[in-house]
Amino acid sequence: MSPLKRDRYLHLVLKFFACISIVSLFFVIFFLVTESWRIIESTPASKYILDDAWHPTEGEFFLLPMIIGSLLVMIGAMLLSIPVGIFTAILWQFYAPSWFSSILERIVEVLSGIPSVVYGFWGIMIIVPLLGKFQAPGTSLLAGIIVLTLIVLPTITLVANSIFQQVNKLHIQNAIALGLSRFTIICHIIFPQAKRGLLTGVILQAGRAIGETLAVLMVCGNVVQIPGSVFEPVRTLTSNIALEMAYAMDIHRSALFLSGLVLMIVVFMLILMTERMKNRENAL
Amino acid sequence: MSANTTHSHLKAVPENYKAPPGIDKLPAYINIEKLSLSYDTQTIFEPLSLPIYQNHINALIGPSGCGKSSLLNTIVRLTDYQNNAKIKGQIHVNNKNVLDDSTDLISLRQNIGMIFQKPMPFPMSIRKNFELPLKEHGVKNKDELEYKIETALKDVGLWDEVSTRLHQSATQLSGGQQQRLCIARILALEPKALLMDEPCSALDPIATKVIEELILNLKGKYTILIVTHNLSQAKRVADYVAFMWYHQGHGKLIEHNYADVIFNSPSNPITTAYVQGLTE
Amino acid sequence: MIRLPTNHSFPDRLLKFFSWFCGLLLLFFFIYLFSDIAQQGFSQVTFKFLVTEPLSAGRAGGIAPMLVSTLLLLTLCLLVSLPIGIASAIYLAEYTDETQWFSRIIQTNLNVLASVPSIVMGLFGYAFFVVALGLGFSILAGALTLACMVLPLLIRNIEDSLRNIPDEYRINATALGLSRFRTIFQILLPMATRGILLAVILSIGRAMAETAALLYTSGYVSRMPESVLDSGRSLSVHIFDLSMNVPGGEQNAYASAFTLIVLLLMINIITLGLSRKIQKGAFSER
């Protein structure tokens, strides 16, 4: 084969492979939609919110408690992990002595690689009994929030840190030469520039938090209800899928796929938000 | 004042080199004495002594990499934030050694402003660019702020161009305007000295001319130390010229004298060769 | 680290206090978690534990089948995803630039694929590999699902390492009359080896940590798998099962968690060494 011809084939083959990732995402969406089609067809959307209970085998699809459960756990975890993560990154970049920063770096990197199931297990062994002492049974919304916070915290810290590092060094140099102090530089020079990147990172982590399954399942108690306080058990959309897929049939199974599709759409919208923010930034 | 005496291998440098009499008698605002800078094992420049004469324009010329910019950074202690920077010697400003630990860095940097190669206004409104440092240095009164911003902008000839759009982003200005804004931002702090690190090298010739005229206007009111590798620029603006050369991996000061002397009858052959690039 | 001029104003002290508070809080949790798992797990992990089969639903015995299943899952997953990943990365880095519409579509697509929740990926794996393709609950189905999950990670990292190669090499190769094929396979890919290795190791870490996507694809049969079409329980699923479904399985769950963390730590250390070397300038002339 002549080199020229070979190059042309190579281009085609590579392009083919590059399309596989598109095809696989297409398949994911295709299967979610076809599997949930049964319930979309037969059940009006209002039932998910207006039904009395979640008895999918008897045609009652009250998904609202699970949706609220997912949102509460996610929002709670984000509220805790965003400030802690950003402050830790500030410590790491600006306040800690360099030996401490390098220890912190190692530790956060290791923490971000630990499987969520280990955090979940540790939650069962330590956090749930601890919360149980205050208010039984311990498996609760709060336990879910704490465990999920631990899961997303290392990544948020890493993201915040890398964004602080990307801030234009020349601006910092100018600021120092103008005699600005540390606090002013962090608050007025660095933070405004990092804001957008931080927001993008936080949104992506929110997507990850709402998709987290087993760790949350392990500590949340999984009672289908709209919780009255943080000490009451909840069930999230993701746990619901994991718990019931084992025995779900027919329309019940279809309902589970539908909740998967809903999750997928939520995550998709979050990503779209970050992409649009990126485009706006490029346009500026 | 003496250039370093230990380097007889540079045959051209006479032992115990002395600047011509007379030059020492001018008051120096910044007095650099036996200053050297190194990172880990790498020496950036060898011990050098150099007075920066008050209210005159002092230029520092030489090839890139000979430590000119590092010298400026050392004066306002930007080297504090680089790892492993080792500094020896003294820098006297107002009879105080700025390298002392007790130096108030905030007021040091208010006294000695620094202009960088690439103009870098903060990505915020023109007004905010002034307010941030002014407030840091204790100007809180609104009228005073307004007055200082206006005066500084007038000093650099930017007032007519931007007075109606102080609320707009400073990054929308042209390169030359940005550099003048950076100079005004420093002037608003009422410094005594300005250190300029190749302030025109990122600008086009027209903007360069404007900045050079501005520098000449500032003469007499401020002590100016300008680093440039543009010899004709040094010739146009400077009263005194110090020449640094890159030798065996580190910079050293070769000669310091009146601009006329450096450009017309330098005593060191290296200087002669270097400035001849201009005349040829 | 960015060093800034210190001052000791009140807001500065406040910020310093909060950042130390949060940083130490994170450290506290880290030490608590690790010491707890290490303390409970270390004594349990013996050579025998690693090579024997579990007894009475995992309360006693070892984790040999889980290690084998995990290994099989990882191997198959990489066998499938690595060629696709390298080829796509070459295509993206060498044939498109970031502003082209096709490249942008693939990038967005990868972003979405990377953040599909793992349980949703599990649903897809179940519907497609297990049911539609008729693979049943099997290691193969699990590995294929994992492959979909690590693909974005692989492509991103390999693409980055290819893009980091200075253009001079490509220009020089073209000027020497080398074909695209030769340039890619004999010049660029060898230069990107370290980056590819890094991507592989990161993917192994991700795949090993995965649990939810495997529940309904590779299943959780705890027997020693006889072929890739057998169901097999990965180490992470084992931890989940022991702590949720097996009363009295805590000790072995601790031991399994400890094993998993040690394996991941080893991966982390290798990654660190590799990325250090990359930072040091893989392309400098030496």
mmCIF file with all atom_site columns, N, CA and C in Angstrom, chain A residues 98 168-185 188-189 192-193, chain B residues 73 78 81 106 109 112 114 116 118 120-124 128 132-133 136-137 182 185-186 189:
data_model
loop_
_atom_site.group_PDB
_atom_site.id
_atom_site.type_symbol
_atom_site.label_atom_id
_atom_site.label_alt_id
_atom_site.label_comp_id
_atom_site.label_asym_id
_atom_site.label_entity_id
_atom_site.label_seq_id
_atom_site.pdbx_PDB_ins_code
_atom_site.Cartn_x
_atom_site.Cartn_y
_atom_site.Cartn_z
_atom_site.occupancy
_atom_site.B_iso_or_equiv
_atom_site.pdbx_formal_charge
_atom_site.auth_seq_id
_atom_site.auth_comp_id
_atom_site.auth_asym_id
_atom_site.auth_atom_id
_atom_site.pdbx_PDB_model_num
ATOM 1   N N  . SER A 1 98  ? 5.015   25.521 53.279 1.00 0.00 ? 98  SER A N  1
ATOM 2   C CA . SER A 1 98  ? 5.045   24.670 52.083 1.00 0.00 ? 98  SER A CA 1
ATOM 3   C C  . SER A 1 98  ? 5.096   23.180 52.427 1.00 0.00 ? 98  SER A C  1
ATOM 4   N N  . ASN A 1 168 ? -3.898  34.396 36.638 1.00 0.00 ? 168 ASN A N  1
ATOM 5   C CA . ASN A 1 168 ? -2.792  35.070 35.965 1.00 0.00 ? 168 ASN A CA 1
ATOM 6   C C  . ASN A 1 168 ? -1.723  35.548 36.955 1.00 0.00 ? 168 ASN A C  1
ATOM 7   N N  . LYS A 1 169 ? -0.520  34.970 36.812 1.00 0.00 ? 169 LYS A N  1
ATOM 8   C CA . LYS A 1 169 ? 0.570   35.284 37.745 1.00 0.00 ? 169 LYS A CA 1
ATOM 9   C C  . LYS A 1 169 ? 0.976   36.751 37.657 1.00 0.00 ? 169 LYS A C  1
ATOM 10  N N  . LEU A 1 170 ? 0.838   37.337 36.441 1.00 0.00 ? 170 LEU A N  1
ATOM 11  C CA . LEU A 1 170 ? 1.244   38.737 36.272 1.00 0.00 ? 170 LEU A CA 1
ATOM 12  C C  . LEU A 1 170 ? 0.353   39.672 37.077 1.00 0.00 ? 170 LEU A C  1
ATOM 13  N N  . HIS A 1 171 ? -0.938  39.321 37.168 1.00 0.00 ? 171 HIS A N  1
ATOM 14  C CA . HIS A 1 171 ? -1.820  40.137 38.002 1.00 0.00 ? 171 HIS A CA 1
ATOM 15  C C  . HIS A 1 171 ? -1.359  40.109 39.447 1.00 0.00 ? 171 HIS A C  1
ATOM 16  N N  . ILE A 1 172 ? -0.968  38.916 39.895 1.00 0.00 ? 172 ILE A N  1
ATOM 17  C CA . ILE A 1 172 ? -0.529  38.785 41.285 1.00 0.00 ? 172 ILE A CA 1
ATOM 18  C C  . ILE A 1 172 ? 0.751   39.597 41.497 1.00 0.00 ? 172 ILE A C  1
ATOM 19  N N  . GLN A 1 173 ? 1.664   39.505 40.520 1.00 0.00 ? 173 GLN A N  1
ATOM 20  C CA . GLN A 1 173 ? 2.920   40.255 40.612 1.00 0.00 ? 173 GLN A CA 1
ATOM 21  C C  . GLN A 1 173 ? 2.638   41.761 40.688 1.00 0.00 ? 173 GLN A C  1
ATOM 22  N N  . ASN A 1 174 ? 1.734   42.238 39.807 1.00 0.00 ? 174 ASN A N  1
ATOM 23  C CA . ASN A 1 174 ? 1.361   43.649 39.841 1.00 0.00 ? 174 ASN A CA 1
ATOM 24  C C  . ASN A 1 174 ? 0.765   44.034 41.181 1.00 0.00 ? 174 ASN A C  1
ATOM 25  N N  . ALA A 1 175 ? -0.098  43.154 41.686 1.00 0.00 ? 175 ALA A N  1
ATOM 26  C CA . ALA A 1 175 ? -0.769  43.454 42.950 1.00 0.00 ? 175 ALA A CA 1
ATOM 27  C C  . ALA A 1 175 ? 0.254   43.576 44.077 1.00 0.00 ? 175 ALA A C  1
ATOM 28  N N  . ILE A 1 176 ? 1.206   42.659 44.098 1.00 0.00 ? 176 ILE A N  1
ATOM 29  C CA . ILE A 1 176 ? 2.230   42.710 45.145 1.00 0.00 ? 176 ILE A CA 1
ATOM 30  C C  . ILE A 1 176 ? 3.033   43.996 45.016 1.00 0.00 ? 176 ILE A C  1
ATOM 31  N N  . ALA A 1 177 ? 3.410   44.345 43.771 1.00 0.00 ? 177 ALA A N  1
ATOM 32  C CA . ALA A 1 177 ? 4.225   45.537 43.566 1.00 0.00 ? 177 ALA A CA 1
ATOM 33  C C  . ALA A 1 177 ? 3.468   46.809 43.925 1.00 0.00 ? 177 ALA A C  1
ATOM 34  N N  . LEU A 1 178 ? 2.125   46.750 43.882 1.00 0.00 ? 178 LEU A N  1
ATOM 35  C CA . LEU A 1 178 ? 1.339   47.912 44.284 1.00 0.00 ? 178 LEU A CA 1
ATOM 36  C C  . LEU A 1 178 ? 1.188   47.988 45.796 1.00 0.00 ? 178 LEU A C  1
ATOM 37  N N  . GLY A 1 179 ? 1.789   47.031 46.486 1.00 0.00 ? 179 GLY A N  1
ATOM 38  C CA . GLY A 1 179 ? 1.727   47.052 47.936 1.00 0.00 ? 179 GLY A CA 1
ATOM 39  C C  . GLY A 1 179 ? 0.433   46.503 48.505 1.00 0.00 ? 179 GLY A C  1
ATOM 40  N N  . LEU A 1 180 ? -0.313  45.740 47.711 1.00 0.00 ? 180 LEU A N  1
ATOM 41  C CA . LEU A 1 180 ? -1.540  45.156 48.246 1.00 0.00 ? 180 LEU A CA 1
ATOM 42  C C  . LEU A 1 180 ? -1.201  44.017 49.201 1.00 0.00 ? 180 LEU A C  1
ATOM 43  N N  . SER A 1 181 ? -2.051  43.827 50.182 1.00 0.00 ? 181 SER A N  1
ATOM 44  C CA . SER A 1 181 ? -1.780  42.783 51.174 1.00 0.00 ? 181 SER A CA 1
ATOM 45  C C  . SER A 1 181 ? -2.441  41.470 50.771 1.00 0.00 ? 181 SER A C  1
ATOM 46  N N  . ARG A 1 182 ? -2.090  40.442 51.485 1.00 0.00 ? 182 ARG A N  1
ATOM 47  C CA . ARG A 1 182 ? -2.567  39.095 51.167 1.00 0.00 ? 182 ARG A CA 1
ATOM 48  C C  . ARG A 1 182 ? -4.081  39.013 51.080 1.00 0.00 ? 182 ARG A C  1
ATOM 49  N N  . PHE A 1 183 ? -4.747  39.554 52.091 1.00 0.00 ? 183 PHE A N  1
ATOM 50  C CA . PHE A 1 183 ? -6.206  39.450 52.117 1.00 0.00 ? 183 PHE A CA 1
ATOM 51  C C  . PHE A 1 183 ? -6.827  40.153 50.908 1.00 0.00 ? 183 PHE A C  1
ATOM 52  N N  . THR A 1 184 ? -6.332  41.362 50.607 1.00 0.00 ? 184 THR A N  1
ATOM 53  C CA . THR A 1 184 ? -6.864  42.105 49.465 1.00 0.00 ? 184 THR A CA 1
ATOM 54  C C  . THR A 1 184 ? -6.613  41.351 48.164 1.00 0.00 ? 184 THR A C  1
ATOM 55  N N  . ILE A 1 185 ? -5.418  40.786 48.028 1.00 0.00 ? 185 ILE A N  1
ATOM 56  C CA . ILE A 1 185 ? -5.099  40.071 46.786 1.00 0.00 ? 185 ILE A CA 1
ATOM 57  C C  . ILE A 1 185 ? -6.008  38.856 46.624 1.00 0.00 ? 185 ILE A C  1
ATOM 58  N N  . HIS A 1 188 ? -9.823  40.341 46.206 1.00 0.00 ? 188 HIS A N  1
ATOM 59  C CA . HIS A 1 188 ? -10.165 41.259 45.123 1.00 0.00 ? 188 HIS A CA 1
ATOM 60  C C  . HIS A 1 188 ? -9.482  40.932 43.802 1.00 0.00 ? 188 HIS A C  1
ATOM 61  N N  . ILE A 1 189 ? -8.384  40.204 43.827 1.00 0.00 ? 189 ILE A N  1
ATOM 62  C CA . ILE A 1 189 ? -7.698  39.888 42.572 1.00 0.00 ? 189 ILE A CA 1
ATOM 63  C C  . ILE A 1 189 ? -7.922  38.425 42.205 1.00 0.00 ? 189 ILE A C  1
ATOM 64  N N  . PRO A 1 192 ? -12.165 36.992 42.289 1.00 0.00 ? 192 PRO A N  1
ATOM 65  C CA . PRO A 1 192 ? -13.005 37.346 41.131 1.00 0.00 ? 192 PRO A CA 1
ATOM 66  C C  . PRO A 1 192 ? -12.626 36.582 39.861 1.00 0.00 ? 192 PRO A C  1
ATOM 67  N N  . GLN A 1 193 ? -11.325 36.340 39.690 1.00 0.00 ? 193 GLN A N  1
ATOM 68  C CA . GLN A 1 193 ? -10.909 35.612 38.485 1.00 0.00 ? 193 GLN A CA 1
ATOM 69  C C  . GLN A 1 193 ? -11.232 34.137 38.573 1.00 0.00 ? 193 GLN A C  1
ATOM 70  N N  . ASN B 2 73  ? 13.373  43.557 40.835 1.00 0.00 ? 73  ASN B N  1
ATOM 71  C CA . ASN B 2 73  ? 12.536  42.760 41.736 1.00 0.00 ? 73  ASN B CA 1
ATOM 72  C C  . ASN B 2 73  ? 13.096  42.740 43.146 1.00 0.00 ? 73  ASN B C  1
ATOM 73  N N  . LEU B 2 78  ? 10.224  41.681 45.585 1.00 0.00 ? 78  LEU B N  1
ATOM 74  C CA . LEU B 2 78  ? 9.345   40.682 44.972 1.00 0.00 ? 78  LEU B CA 1
ATOM 75  C C  . LEU B 2 78  ? 10.004  39.312 45.068 1.00 0.00 ? 78  LEU B C  1
ATOM 76  N N  . TYR B 2 81  ? 8.849   36.212 47.308 1.00 0.00 ? 81  TYR B N  1
ATOM 77  C CA . TYR B 2 81  ? 7.821   35.212 47.000 1.00 0.00 ? 81  TYR B CA 1
ATOM 78  C C  . TYR B 2 81  ? 8.314   34.159 46.037 1.00 0.00 ? 81  TYR B C  1
ATOM 79  N N  . ILE B 2 106 ? 4.557   47.006 52.742 1.00 0.00 ? 106 ILE B N  1
ATOM 80  C CA . ILE B 2 106 ? 3.444   47.729 52.119 1.00 0.00 ? 106 ILE B CA 1
ATOM 81  C C  . ILE B 2 106 ? 3.867   49.173 51.832 1.00 0.00 ? 106 ILE B C  1
ATOM 82  N N  . ARG B 2 109 ? 6.525   49.483 49.058 1.00 0.00 ? 109 ARG B N  1
ATOM 83  C CA . ARG B 2 109 ? 5.999   49.398 47.699 1.00 0.00 ? 109 ARG B CA 1
ATOM 84  C C  . ARG B 2 109 ? 5.136   50.594 47.344 1.00 0.00 ? 109 ARG B C  1
ATOM 85  N N  . ILE B 2 112 ? 8.127   53.038 46.415 1.00 0.00 ? 112 ILE B N  1
ATOM 86  C CA . ILE B 2 112 ? 8.811   52.681 45.176 1.00 0.00 ? 112 ILE B CA 1
ATOM 87  C C  . ILE B 2 112 ? 7.852   51.867 44.317 1.00 0.00 ? 112 ILE B C  1
ATOM 88  N N  . MET B 2 114 ? 6.455   49.985 40.814 1.00 0.00 ? 114 MET B N  1
ATOM 89  C CA . MET B 2 114 ? 7.102   49.193 39.776 1.00 0.00 ? 114 MET B CA 1
ATOM 90  C C  . MET B 2 114 ? 6.183   49.036 38.569 1.00 0.00 ? 114 MET B C  1
ATOM 91  N N  . PHE B 2 116 ? 5.771   47.010 34.924 1.00 0.00 ? 116 PHE B N  1
ATOM 92  C CA . PHE B 2 116 ? 6.285   45.789 34.307 1.00 0.00 ? 116 PHE B CA 1
ATOM 93  C C  . PHE B 2 116 ? 6.257   45.875 32.789 1.00 0.00 ? 116 PHE B C  1
ATOM 94  N N  . LYS B 2 118 ? 4.864   43.858 30.584 1.00 0.00 ? 118 LYS B N  1
ATOM 95  C CA . LYS B 2 118 ? 3.562   43.718 29.963 1.00 0.00 ? 118 LYS B CA 1
ATOM 96  C C  . LYS B 2 118 ? 2.557   44.490 30.809 1.00 0.00 ? 118 LYS B C  1
ATOM 97  N N  . MET B 2 120 ? -0.497  45.318 32.769 1.00 0.00 ? 120 MET B N  1
ATOM 98  C CA . MET B 2 120 ? -1.425  44.356 33.338 1.00 0.00 ? 120 MET B CA 1
ATOM 99  C C  . MET B 2 120 ? -2.425  45.038 34.257 1.00 0.00 ? 120 MET B C  1
ATOM 100 N N  . PRO B 2 121 ? -3.337  45.855 33.696 1.00 0.00 ? 121 PRO B N  1
ATOM 101 C CA . PRO B 2 121 ? -4.379  46.357 34.596 1.00 0.00 ? 121 PRO B CA 1
ATOM 102 C C  . PRO B 2 121 ? -5.232  45.182 35.060 1.00 0.00 ? 121 PRO B C  1
ATOM 103 N N  . PHE B 2 122 ? -5.757  45.277 36.271 1.00 0.00 ? 122 PHE B N  1
ATOM 104 C CA . PHE B 2 122 ? -6.601  44.190 36.751 1.00 0.00 ? 122 PHE B CA 1
ATOM 105 C C  . PHE B 2 122 ? -7.876  44.147 35.919 1.00 0.00 ? 122 PHE B C  1
ATOM 106 N N  . PRO B 2 123 ? -8.431  42.957 35.735 1.00 0.00 ? 123 PRO B N  1
ATOM 107 C CA . PRO B 2 123 ? -9.651  42.851 34.914 1.00 0.00 ? 123 PRO B CA 1
ATOM 108 C C  . PRO B 2 123 ? -10.866 43.395 35.658 1.00 0.00 ? 123 PRO B C  1
ATOM 109 N N  . MET B 2 124 ? -10.864 44.675 35.914 1.00 0.00 ? 124 MET B N  1
ATOM 110 C CA . MET B 2 124 ? -12.003 45.323 36.565 1.00 0.00 ? 124 MET B CA 1
ATOM 111 C C  . MET B 2 124 ? -12.089 46.737 36.003 1.00 0.00 ? 124 MET B C  1
ATOM 112 N N  . LYS B 2 128 ? -11.924 51.076 39.643 1.00 0.00 ? 128 LYS B N  1
ATOM 113 C CA . LYS B 2 128 ? -11.608 50.057 40.663 1.00 0.00 ? 128 LYS B CA 1
ATOM 114 C C  . LYS B 2 128 ? -10.105 49.776 40.685 1.00 0.00 ? 128 LYS B C  1
ATOM 115 N N  . LEU B 2 132 ? -8.585  50.125 44.518 1.00 0.00 ? 132 LEU B N  1
ATOM 116 C CA . LEU B 2 132 ? -8.092  48.981 45.280 1.00 0.00 ? 132 LEU B CA 1
ATOM 117 C C  . LEU B 2 132 ? -6.775  49.296 45.987 1.00 0.00 ? 132 LEU B C  1
ATOM 118 N N  . PRO B 2 133 ? -5.728  49.753 45.250 1.00 0.00 ? 133 PRO B N  1
ATOM 119 C CA . PRO B 2 133 ? -4.487  50.086 45.965 1.00 0.00 ? 133 PRO B CA 1
ATOM 120 C C  . PRO B 2 133 ? -4.628  51.319 46.854 1.00 0.00 ? 133 PRO B C  1
ATOM 121 N N  . GLU B 2 136 ? -6.137  50.357 50.056 1.00 0.00 ? 136 GLU B N  1
ATOM 122 C CA . GLU B 2 136 ? -5.183  49.559 50.821 1.00 0.00 ? 136 GLU B CA 1
ATOM 123 C C  . GLU B 2 136 ? -4.214  50.465 51.565 1.00 0.00 ? 136 GLU B C  1
ATOM 124 N N  . HIS B 2 137 ? -3.863  51.598 50.927 1.00 0.00 ? 137 HIS B N  1
ATOM 125 C CA . HIS B 2 137 ? -2.902  52.499 51.552 1.00 0.00 ? 137 HIS B CA 1
ATOM 126 C C  . HIS B 2 137 ? -3.587  53.596 52.348 1.00 0.00 ? 137 HIS B C  1
ATOM 127 N N  . CYS B 2 182 ? -1.272  51.829 34.097 1.00 0.00 ? 182 CYS B N  1
ATOM 128 C CA . CYS B 2 182 ? -0.466  51.194 35.141 1.00 0.00 ? 182 CYS B CA 1
ATOM 129 C C  . CYS B 2 182 ? 0.446   52.219 35.804 1.00 0.00 ? 182 CYS B C  1
ATOM 130 N N  . ARG B 2 185 ? -1.659  54.387 37.985 1.00 0.00 ? 185 ARG B N  1
ATOM 131 C CA . ARG B 2 185 ? -2.075  53.629 39.164 1.00 0.00 ? 185 ARG B CA 1
ATOM 132 C C  . ARG B 2 185 ? -1.003  53.722 40.249 1.00 0.00 ? 185 ARG B C  1
ATOM 133 N N  . ILE B 2 186 ? 0.260   53.718 39.794 1.00 0.00 ? 186 ILE B N  1
ATOM 134 C CA . ILE B 2 186 ? 1.360   53.858 40.733 1.00 0.00 ? 186 ILE B CA 1
ATOM 135 C C  . ILE B 2 186 ? 1.452   55.305 41.217 1.00 0.00 ? 186 ILE B C  1
ATOM 136 N N  . LEU B 2 189 ? -0.449  56.646 44.119 1.00 0.00 ? 189 LEU B N  1
ATOM 137 C CA . LEU B 2 189 ? 0.017   56.308 45.469 1.00 0.00 ? 189 LEU B CA 1
ATOM 138 C C  . LEU B 2 189 ? 1.091   57.281 45.954 1.00 0.00 ? 189 LEU B C  1
#
